[in-house]
PDB file of C-alpha atoms in Angstrom:
ATOM      1  CA  UNK A   1      -7.106 -18.598   2.076  1.00 96.00           C
ATOM      2  CA  UNK A   2      -7.041 -14.909   2.920  1.00 97.00           C
ATOM      3  CA  UNK A   3      -9.506 -12.913   0.834  1.00 98.00           C
ATOM      4  CA  UNK A   4     -10.319  -9.218   0.793  1.00 98.00           C
ATOM      5  CA  UNK A   5     -13.158  -8.161  -1.470  1.00 98.00           C
ATOM      6  CA  UNK A   6     -13.945  -4.476  -1.956  1.00 98.00           C
ATOM      7  CA  UNK A   7     -17.257  -3.113  -3.153  1.00 98.00           C
ATOM      8  CA  UNK A   8     -19.142   0.165  -3.359  1.00 98.00           C
ATOM      9  CA  UNK A   9     -17.146   2.001  -5.986  1.00 97.00           C
ATOM     10  CA  UNK A  10     -18.739   3.862  -8.862  1.00 97.00           C
ATOM     11  CA  UNK A  11     -19.344   7.226 -10.495  1.00 98.00           C
ATOM     12  CA  UNK A  12     -20.209  10.143  -8.220  1.00 98.00           C
ATOM     13  CA  UNK A  13     -20.472  13.891  -8.775  1.00 98.00           C
ATOM     14  CA  UNK A  14     -18.070  16.337  -7.098  1.00 98.00           C
ATOM     15  CA  UNK A  15     -19.271  17.064  -3.593  1.00 98.00           C
ATOM     16  CA  UNK A  16     -21.048  13.729  -3.385  1.00 98.00           C
ATOM     17  CA  UNK A  17     -20.589  10.787  -1.029  1.00 98.00           C
ATOM     18  CA  UNK A  18     -19.778   7.123  -1.358  1.00 98.00           C
ATOM     19  CA  UNK A  19     -19.262   4.273   1.082  1.00 98.00           C
ATOM     20  CA  UNK A  20     -16.748   1.544   0.316  1.00 98.00           C
ATOM     21  CA  UNK A  21     -16.846  -1.865   1.949  1.00 98.00           C
ATOM     22  CA  UNK A  22     -14.257  -4.603   2.273  1.00 98.00           C
ATOM     23  CA  UNK A  23     -15.344  -8.126   3.178  1.00 98.00           C
ATOM     24  CA  UNK A  24     -12.574 -10.152   4.813  1.00 98.00           C
ATOM     25  CA  UNK A  25     -12.346 -13.923   5.078  1.00 98.00           C
ATOM     26  CA  UNK A  26      -9.806 -16.674   5.658  1.00 97.00           C
ATOM     27  CA  UNK A  27      -8.213 -15.125   8.746  1.00 97.00           C
ATOM     28  CA  UNK A  28      -9.093 -13.871  12.220  1.00 97.00           C
ATOM     29  CA  UNK A  29     -10.210 -10.358  11.296  1.00 97.00           C
ATOM     30  CA  UNK A  30     -10.233  -9.099  14.879  1.00 96.00           C
ATOM     31  CA  UNK A  31      -6.476  -9.544  15.264  1.00 96.00           C
ATOM     32  CA  UNK A  32      -5.336  -7.416  12.315  1.00 97.00           C
ATOM     33  CA  UNK A  33      -5.212  -3.690  11.707  1.00 97.00           C
ATOM     34  CA  UNK A  34      -6.730  -2.750   8.352  1.00 98.00           C
ATOM     35  CA  UNK A  35      -6.078  -0.048   5.802  1.00 98.00           C
ATOM     36  CA  UNK A  36      -7.181   1.717   2.647  1.00 98.00           C
ATOM     37  CA  UNK A  37      -4.682   2.551  -0.076  1.00 98.00           C
ATOM     38  CA  UNK A  38      -5.601   4.216  -3.363  1.00 98.00           C
ATOM     39  CA  UNK A  39      -4.075   4.567  -6.794  1.00 98.00           C
ATOM     40  CA  UNK A  40      -5.141   7.272  -9.233  1.00 97.00           C
ATOM     41  CA  UNK A  41      -5.183   6.218 -12.909  1.00 96.00           C
ATOM     42  CA  UNK A  42      -1.631   5.879 -14.160  1.00 95.00           C
ATOM     43  CA  UNK A  43      -0.206   7.077 -10.845  1.00 96.00           C
ATOM     44  CA  UNK A  44       1.526   5.605  -7.819  1.00 96.00           C
ATOM     45  CA  UNK A  45       0.207   4.254  -4.539  1.00 98.00           C
ATOM     46  CA  UNK A  46      -1.162   6.628  -1.899  1.00 98.00           C
ATOM     47  CA  UNK A  47      -2.008   5.546   1.644  1.00 98.00           C
ATOM     48  CA  UNK A  48      -5.445   6.783   2.740  1.00 98.00           C
ATOM     49  CA  UNK A  49      -6.227   5.507   6.230  1.00 98.00           C
ATOM     50  CA  UNK A  50      -5.492   2.876   8.894  1.00 97.00           C
ATOM     51  CA  UNK A  51      -7.561   1.469  11.752  1.00 97.00           C
ATOM     52  CA  UNK A  52      -6.403  -0.708  14.629  1.00 96.00           C
ATOM     53  CA  UNK A  53      -8.004  -3.972  15.684  1.00 96.00           C
ATOM     54  CA  UNK A  54     -10.463  -2.464  18.163  1.00 96.00           C
ATOM     55  CA  UNK A  55     -10.767   0.888  16.357  1.00 96.00           C
ATOM     56  CA  UNK A  56      -8.842   2.574  19.164  1.00 96.00           C
ATOM     57  CA  UNK A  57      -6.246   4.019  16.807  1.00 96.00           C
ATOM     58  CA  UNK A  58      -7.200   5.654  13.518  1.00 97.00           C
ATOM     59  CA  UNK A  59      -4.962   7.547  11.117  1.00 97.00           C
ATOM     60  CA  UNK A  60      -5.709   9.521   7.954  1.00 98.00           C
ATOM     61  CA  UNK A  61      -3.686  11.059   5.158  1.00 98.00           C
ATOM     62  CA  UNK A  62      -3.848  14.849   5.209  1.00 97.00           C
ATOM     63  CA  UNK A  63      -5.473  14.769   1.768  1.00 97.00           C
ATOM     64  CA  UNK A  64      -8.614  13.062   3.129  1.00 98.00           C
ATOM     65  CA  UNK A  65      -8.705  14.185   6.764  1.00 98.00           C
ATOM     66  CA  UNK A  66     -12.071  15.651   7.683  1.00 98.00           C
ATOM     67  CA  UNK A  67     -13.763  14.183   4.599  1.00 98.00           C
ATOM     68  CA  UNK A  68     -13.214  10.414   4.900  1.00 98.00           C
ATOM     69  CA  UNK A  69     -14.052   8.151   7.827  1.00 98.00           C
ATOM     70  CA  UNK A  70     -12.657   4.649   8.266  1.00 98.00           C
ATOM     71  CA  UNK A  71     -14.520   2.120  10.397  1.00 98.00           C
ATOM     72  CA  UNK A  72     -14.770  -1.608  10.929  1.00 98.00           C
ATOM     73  CA  UNK A  73     -17.347  -4.120  12.145  1.00 98.00           C
ATOM     74  CA  UNK A  74     -15.498  -7.046  13.692  1.00 97.00           C
ATOM     75  CA  UNK A  75     -18.725  -9.026  14.043  1.00 97.00           C
ATOM     76  CA  UNK A  76     -19.192  -8.835  10.271  1.00 98.00           C
ATOM     77  CA  UNK A  77     -15.486  -9.134   9.326  1.00 98.00           C
ATOM     78  CA  UNK A  78     -15.840  -5.930   7.388  1.00 98.00           C
ATOM     79  CA  UNK A  79     -13.937  -2.701   6.813  1.00 98.00           C
ATOM     80  CA  UNK A  80     -15.528   0.502   5.563  1.00 98.00           C
ATOM     81  CA  UNK A  81     -14.565   3.877   4.143  1.00 98.00           C
ATOM     82  CA  UNK A  82     -17.169   6.632   4.193  1.00 98.00           C
ATOM     83  CA  UNK A  83     -16.132   9.265   1.667  1.00 98.00           C
ATOM     84  CA  UNK A  84     -17.802  12.690   1.757  1.00 98.00           C
ATOM     85  CA  UNK A  85     -17.216  15.946  -0.125  1.00 98.00           C
ATOM     86  CA  UNK A  86     -15.590  14.010  -2.941  1.00 98.00           C
ATOM     87  CA  UNK A  87     -13.300  15.819  -5.360  1.00 98.00           C
ATOM     88  CA  UNK A  88     -12.013  14.997  -8.815  1.00 98.00           C
ATOM     89  CA  UNK A  89      -8.609  14.222  -7.309  1.00 97.00           C
ATOM     90  CA  UNK A  90     -10.171  11.417  -5.250  1.00 98.00           C
ATOM     91  CA  UNK A  91     -10.670   9.440  -8.468  1.00 98.00           C
ATOM     92  CA  UNK A  92      -8.721   6.225  -7.980  1.00 98.00           C
ATOM     93  CA  UNK A  93      -8.805   2.506  -7.446  1.00 98.00           C
ATOM     94  CA  UNK A  94      -9.251   1.975  -3.717  1.00 98.00           C
ATOM     95  CA  UNK A  95      -7.588  -1.088  -2.205  1.00 98.00           C
ATOM     96  CA  UNK A  96      -8.338  -2.687   1.131  1.00 98.00           C
ATOM     97  CA  UNK A  97      -5.156  -4.068   2.695  1.00 98.00           C
ATOM     98  CA  UNK A  98      -4.311  -6.068   5.798  1.00 97.00           C
ATOM     99  CA  UNK A  99      -1.438  -4.899   7.987  1.00 96.00           C
ATOM    100  CA  UNK A 100       1.087  -7.581   8.892  1.00 91.00           C
ATOM    101  CA  UNK A 101       2.388  -5.764  11.979  1.00 88.00           C
ATOM    102  CA  UNK A 102       0.634  -3.721  14.632  1.00 87.00           C
ATOM    103  CA  UNK A 103       0.237   0.007  14.025  1.00 89.00           C
ATOM    104  CA  UNK A 104       2.149   2.125  13.280  1.00 91.00           C
ATOM    105  CA  UNK A 105       3.568   0.127  10.385  1.00 90.00           C
ATOM    106  CA  UNK A 106       3.481  -0.077   6.601  1.00 90.00           C
ATOM    107  CA  UNK A 107       3.754  -3.768   5.734  1.00 94.00           C
ATOM    108  CA  UNK A 108       0.503  -4.651   3.988  1.00 96.00           C
ATOM    109  CA  UNK A 109       0.632  -8.396   3.408  1.00 95.00           C
ATOM    110  CA  UNK A 110      -2.697  -8.980   1.689  1.00 97.00           C
ATOM    111  CA  UNK A 111      -4.567  -6.722  -0.716  1.00 98.00           C
ATOM    112  CA  UNK A 112      -7.990  -6.832  -2.303  1.00 98.00           C
ATOM    113  CA  UNK A 113      -8.536  -6.485  -6.024  1.00 97.00           C
ATOM    114  CA  UNK A 114      -9.616  -2.863  -5.659  1.00 98.00           C
ATOM    115  CA  UNK A 115     -12.754  -0.886  -6.443  1.00 98.00           C
ATOM    116  CA  UNK A 116     -12.788   2.090  -8.803  1.00 98.00           C
ATOM    117  CA  UNK A 117     -14.151   5.422  -7.625  1.00 98.00           C
ATOM    118  CA  UNK A 118     -14.683   8.061 -10.301  1.00 98.00           C
ATOM    119  CA  UNK A 119     -15.576  11.614  -9.286  1.00 98.00           C
ATOM    120  CA  UNK A 120     -16.855  13.538 -12.273  1.00 97.00           C
ATOM    121  CA  UNK A 121     -19.748  15.742 -13.274  1.00 96.00           C
TER     122      UNK A 121
ATOM    123  CA  UNK B   1       7.400  15.122  -5.494  1.00 72.00           C
ATOM    124  CA  UNK B   2       7.063  11.981  -3.353  1.00 78.00           C
ATOM    125  CA  UNK B   3       8.160  11.944   0.285  1.00 86.00           C
ATOM    126  CA  UNK B   4      10.282   8.913  -0.658  1.00 95.00           C
ATOM    127  CA  UNK B   5      11.909   9.680  -4.022  1.00 95.00           C
ATOM    128  CA  UNK B   6      12.600   6.714  -6.275  1.00 96.00           C
ATOM    129  CA  UNK B   7      13.993   6.705  -9.816  1.00 96.00           C
ATOM    130  CA  UNK B   8      10.957   6.679 -12.134  1.00 96.00           C
ATOM    131  CA  UNK B   9      12.433   3.940 -14.297  1.00 97.00           C
ATOM    132  CA  UNK B  10      15.052   1.204 -14.357  1.00 97.00           C
ATOM    133  CA  UNK B  11      15.956  -1.401 -16.924  1.00 96.00           C
ATOM    134  CA  UNK B  12      18.162  -4.389 -17.531  1.00 95.00           C
ATOM    135  CA  UNK B  13      18.610  -7.408 -19.725  1.00 96.00           C
ATOM    136  CA  UNK B  14      17.776 -10.959 -18.650  1.00 96.00           C
ATOM    137  CA  UNK B  15      20.312 -12.255 -16.155  1.00 96.00           C
ATOM    138  CA  UNK B  16      21.548  -8.815 -15.131  1.00 97.00           C
ATOM    139  CA  UNK B  17      21.429  -7.298 -11.648  1.00 97.00           C
ATOM    140  CA  UNK B  18      19.340  -4.172 -11.102  1.00 97.00           C
ATOM    141  CA  UNK B  19      19.127  -1.938  -8.032  1.00 97.00           C
ATOM    142  CA  UNK B  20      16.283   0.425  -7.153  1.00 97.00           C
ATOM    143  CA  UNK B  21      16.885   3.130  -4.554  1.00 97.00           C
ATOM    144  CA  UNK B  22      14.484   4.795  -2.127  1.00 97.00           C
ATOM    145  CA  UNK B  23      15.522   7.983  -0.364  1.00 96.00           C
ATOM    146  CA  UNK B  24      13.915   9.151   2.852  1.00 96.00           C
ATOM    147  CA  UNK B  25      14.507  11.178   5.986  1.00 96.00           C
ATOM    148  CA  UNK B  26      14.911  10.798   9.720  1.00 96.00           C
ATOM    149  CA  UNK B  27      11.146  10.830  10.244  1.00 96.00           C
ATOM    150  CA  UNK B  28      10.435   7.852   7.998  1.00 97.00           C
ATOM    151  CA  UNK B  29      13.174   5.470   6.802  1.00 96.00           C
ATOM    152  CA  UNK B  30      15.591   6.789   9.421  1.00 96.00           C
ATOM    153  CA  UNK B  31      13.354   5.715  12.296  1.00 95.00           C
ATOM    154  CA  UNK B  32      11.052   3.028  10.888  1.00 95.00           C
ATOM    155  CA  UNK B  33      11.306  -0.129   8.840  1.00 94.00           C
ATOM    156  CA  UNK B  34      11.046  -0.115   5.055  1.00 96.00           C
ATOM    157  CA  UNK B  35       8.786  -2.340   2.996  1.00 96.00           C
ATOM    158  CA  UNK B  36       8.806  -2.997  -0.741  1.00 97.00           C
ATOM    159  CA  UNK B  37       5.894  -3.785  -3.037  1.00 97.00           C
ATOM    160  CA  UNK B  38       5.758  -5.233  -6.527  1.00 97.00           C
ATOM    161  CA  UNK B  39       2.826  -4.367  -8.773  1.00 98.00           C
ATOM    162  CA  UNK B  40       2.512  -6.363 -11.955  1.00 96.00           C
ATOM    163  CA  UNK B  41       0.508  -4.708 -14.752  1.00 92.00           C
ATOM    164  CA  UNK B  42      -3.218  -4.657 -14.022  1.00 93.00           C
ATOM    165  CA  UNK B  43      -2.931  -6.307 -10.610  1.00 96.00           C
ATOM    166  CA  UNK B  44      -2.971  -5.311  -6.955  1.00 97.00           C
ATOM    167  CA  UNK B  45       0.361  -4.640  -5.229  1.00 98.00           C
ATOM    168  CA  UNK B  46       2.138  -7.536  -3.553  1.00 96.00           C
ATOM    169  CA  UNK B  47       4.398  -7.343  -0.492  1.00 96.00           C
ATOM    170  CA  UNK B  48       7.910  -8.112  -1.689  1.00 94.00           C
ATOM    171  CA  UNK B  49       9.971  -7.276   1.408  1.00 89.00           C
ATOM    172  CA  UNK B  50       9.056  -6.287   4.929  1.00 89.00           C
ATOM    173  CA  UNK B  51      11.014  -4.976   7.895  1.00 87.00           C
ATOM    174  CA  UNK B  52      13.857  -3.825   5.616  1.00 81.00           C
ATOM    175  CA  UNK B  53      15.076  -7.203   4.417  1.00 85.00           C
ATOM    176  CA  UNK B  54      12.588  -9.957   5.276  1.00 89.00           C
ATOM    177  CA  UNK B  55      11.280 -11.903   2.316  1.00 90.00           C
ATOM    178  CA  UNK B  56       7.723 -13.348   2.491  1.00 90.00           C
ATOM    179  CA  UNK B  57       7.410 -16.994   1.533  1.00 90.00           C
ATOM    180  CA  UNK B  58       7.200 -17.433  -2.204  1.00 90.00           C
ATOM    181  CA  UNK B  59       9.429 -14.481  -3.073  1.00 92.00           C
ATOM    182  CA  UNK B  60      12.537 -15.746  -4.902  1.00 92.00           C
ATOM    183  CA  UNK B  61      15.892 -15.162  -3.243  1.00 92.00           C
ATOM    184  CA  UNK B  62      16.946 -13.306  -6.389  1.00 94.00           C
ATOM    185  CA  UNK B  63      15.322 -10.363  -4.641  1.00 94.00           C
ATOM    186  CA  UNK B  64      17.094  -8.690  -1.719  1.00 93.00           C
ATOM    187  CA  UNK B  65      16.416  -5.600   0.344  1.00 93.00           C
ATOM    188  CA  UNK B  66      18.616  -3.383   2.474  1.00 93.00           C
ATOM    189  CA  UNK B  67      18.492  -0.186   4.495  1.00 94.00           C
ATOM    190  CA  UNK B  68      21.208   2.207   5.560  1.00 95.00           C
ATOM    191  CA  UNK B  69      20.464   5.365   7.493  1.00 96.00           C
ATOM    192  CA  UNK B  70      17.707   7.230   5.670  1.00 96.00           C
ATOM    193  CA  UNK B  71      17.909   5.251   2.435  1.00 97.00           C
ATOM    194  CA  UNK B  72      16.876   1.816   1.282  1.00 96.00           C
ATOM    195  CA  UNK B  73      17.400  -0.247  -1.818  1.00 96.00           C
ATOM    196  CA  UNK B  74      15.950  -3.237  -3.594  1.00 96.00           C
ATOM    197  CA  UNK B  75      18.208  -5.462  -5.659  1.00 96.00           C
ATOM    198  CA  UNK B  76      17.110  -7.982  -8.236  1.00 95.00           C
ATOM    199  CA  UNK B  77      19.714 -10.385  -9.561  1.00 95.00           C
ATOM    200  CA  UNK B  78      19.330 -12.812 -12.431  1.00 96.00           C
ATOM    201  CA  UNK B  79      16.695 -10.531 -13.968  1.00 97.00           C
ATOM    202  CA  UNK B  80      13.764 -12.344 -15.612  1.00 96.00           C
ATOM    203  CA  UNK B  81      11.040 -11.112 -17.929  1.00 95.00           C
ATOM    204  CA  UNK B  82       8.396 -11.741 -15.265  1.00 95.00           C
ATOM    205  CA  UNK B  83      10.123  -9.192 -13.020  1.00 96.00           C
ATOM    206  CA  UNK B  84       8.824  -6.428 -15.282  1.00 96.00           C
ATOM    207  CA  UNK B  85       6.610  -4.433 -12.918  1.00 97.00           C
ATOM    208  CA  UNK B  86       6.311  -1.294 -10.823  1.00 98.00           C
ATOM    209  CA  UNK B  87       8.183  -1.319  -7.509  1.00 98.00           C
ATOM    210  CA  UNK B  88       7.307   0.850  -4.509  1.00 98.00           C
ATOM    211  CA  UNK B  89       9.012   1.436  -1.187  1.00 97.00           C
ATOM    212  CA  UNK B  90       6.997   2.424   1.883  1.00 97.00           C
ATOM    213  CA  UNK B  91       7.575   3.431   5.482  1.00 97.00           C
ATOM    214  CA  UNK B  92       5.709   4.931   8.405  1.00 97.00           C
ATOM    215  CA  UNK B  93       6.414   8.648   8.814  1.00 97.00           C
ATOM    216  CA  UNK B  94       6.469   9.895  12.406  1.00 96.00           C
ATOM    217  CA  UNK B  95       6.034  13.549  11.393  1.00 96.00           C
ATOM    218  CA  UNK B  96       3.078  12.957   9.082  1.00 95.00           C
ATOM    219  CA  UNK B  97       1.679  10.247  11.372  1.00 96.00           C
ATOM    220  CA  UNK B  98       0.950   8.016   8.424  1.00 97.00           C
ATOM    221  CA  UNK B  99       2.365   5.768   5.721  1.00 97.00           C
ATOM    222  CA  UNK B 100       4.388   7.256   2.904  1.00 97.00           C
ATOM    223  CA  UNK B 101       5.028   5.486  -0.387  1.00 97.00           C
ATOM    224  CA  UNK B 102       7.789   6.071  -2.848  1.00 97.00           C
ATOM    225  CA  UNK B 103       6.759   7.416  -6.232  1.00 96.00           C
ATOM    226  CA  UNK B 104       7.388   4.021  -7.792  1.00 97.00           C
ATOM    227  CA  UNK B 105       9.972   2.658 -10.221  1.00 98.00           C
ATOM    228  CA  UNK B 106       8.925   1.044 -13.467  1.00 98.00           C
ATOM    229  CA  UNK B 107      11.277  -1.836 -14.229  1.00 97.00           C
ATOM    230  CA  UNK B 108      11.665  -2.842 -17.848  1.00 96.00           C
ATOM    231  CA  UNK B 109      13.374  -6.059 -18.875  1.00 95.00           C
ATOM    232  CA  UNK B 110      14.921  -5.410 -22.274  1.00 92.00           C
TER     233      UNK B 110
END
C-alpha cells in the first residue's frame, strides 16, 4: 500500500525557518517524481514545488522561489522541503504528493495527510 | 484570480447531472493534459481524472472528463450525496514552468 507521511509542521515566527519531511513507503520511490502542494485555511490548492527522480529537474512556484528548497534522499525514501524567510501567507497545510507521470505533469496520484505550517508572531 | 478559473459553486439534486468547467489558455490546458481532483471535507485531495479523460480504478463511471481547446469540464451524472466535495482542475503551464490549479468548485447536493 502506498503511503506518504508528512512531518515537521508547526508554529514559526515570520522570517523563521522550518523543514518538512515526507516518508514514502509501499512503492519504488526512486522511480517517481515528487511534489509539494499547499492549501491555506479555507482556500484552494496551490502547487509549491516538484523534483524529478534523480533530482535533475526541480521546479518552484514563483511565490516560494528563492525561499524554499525541495530535495529528496532516495536511500531513505524521503522528500524534504526546507522553508526559509517564512511569511504569514505561507500558512497552510502542506501535502506531499506522488506524480503519476514524468515531469512536467500535474497528475498527483497519491497524497499524504498533510502537515500544518502556521507562520505567526 | 486563478490561472484556471472555475465556477466557485455548483449544485444539484440527487440523480441530476452536473457539469463543472475549467477555463485555461494556450500555455496550460491548450498544450498540456488536464487532471481533476476531488477533495472531500477534511481530507486530502484525490485524483479523479488524469490525462483529460482517464479514470483511475475505483472512480465510478458516473464521472466523466473532457477537454476541448483551452477548456476542460468534469461531468457528474446520477448525483449522489457522497459527491458533495470540492473539485479542482490542474494542468502544467509552459509559461510559468509549473503546475496551475483551478480555484476550485464547491459542489453541493441539495
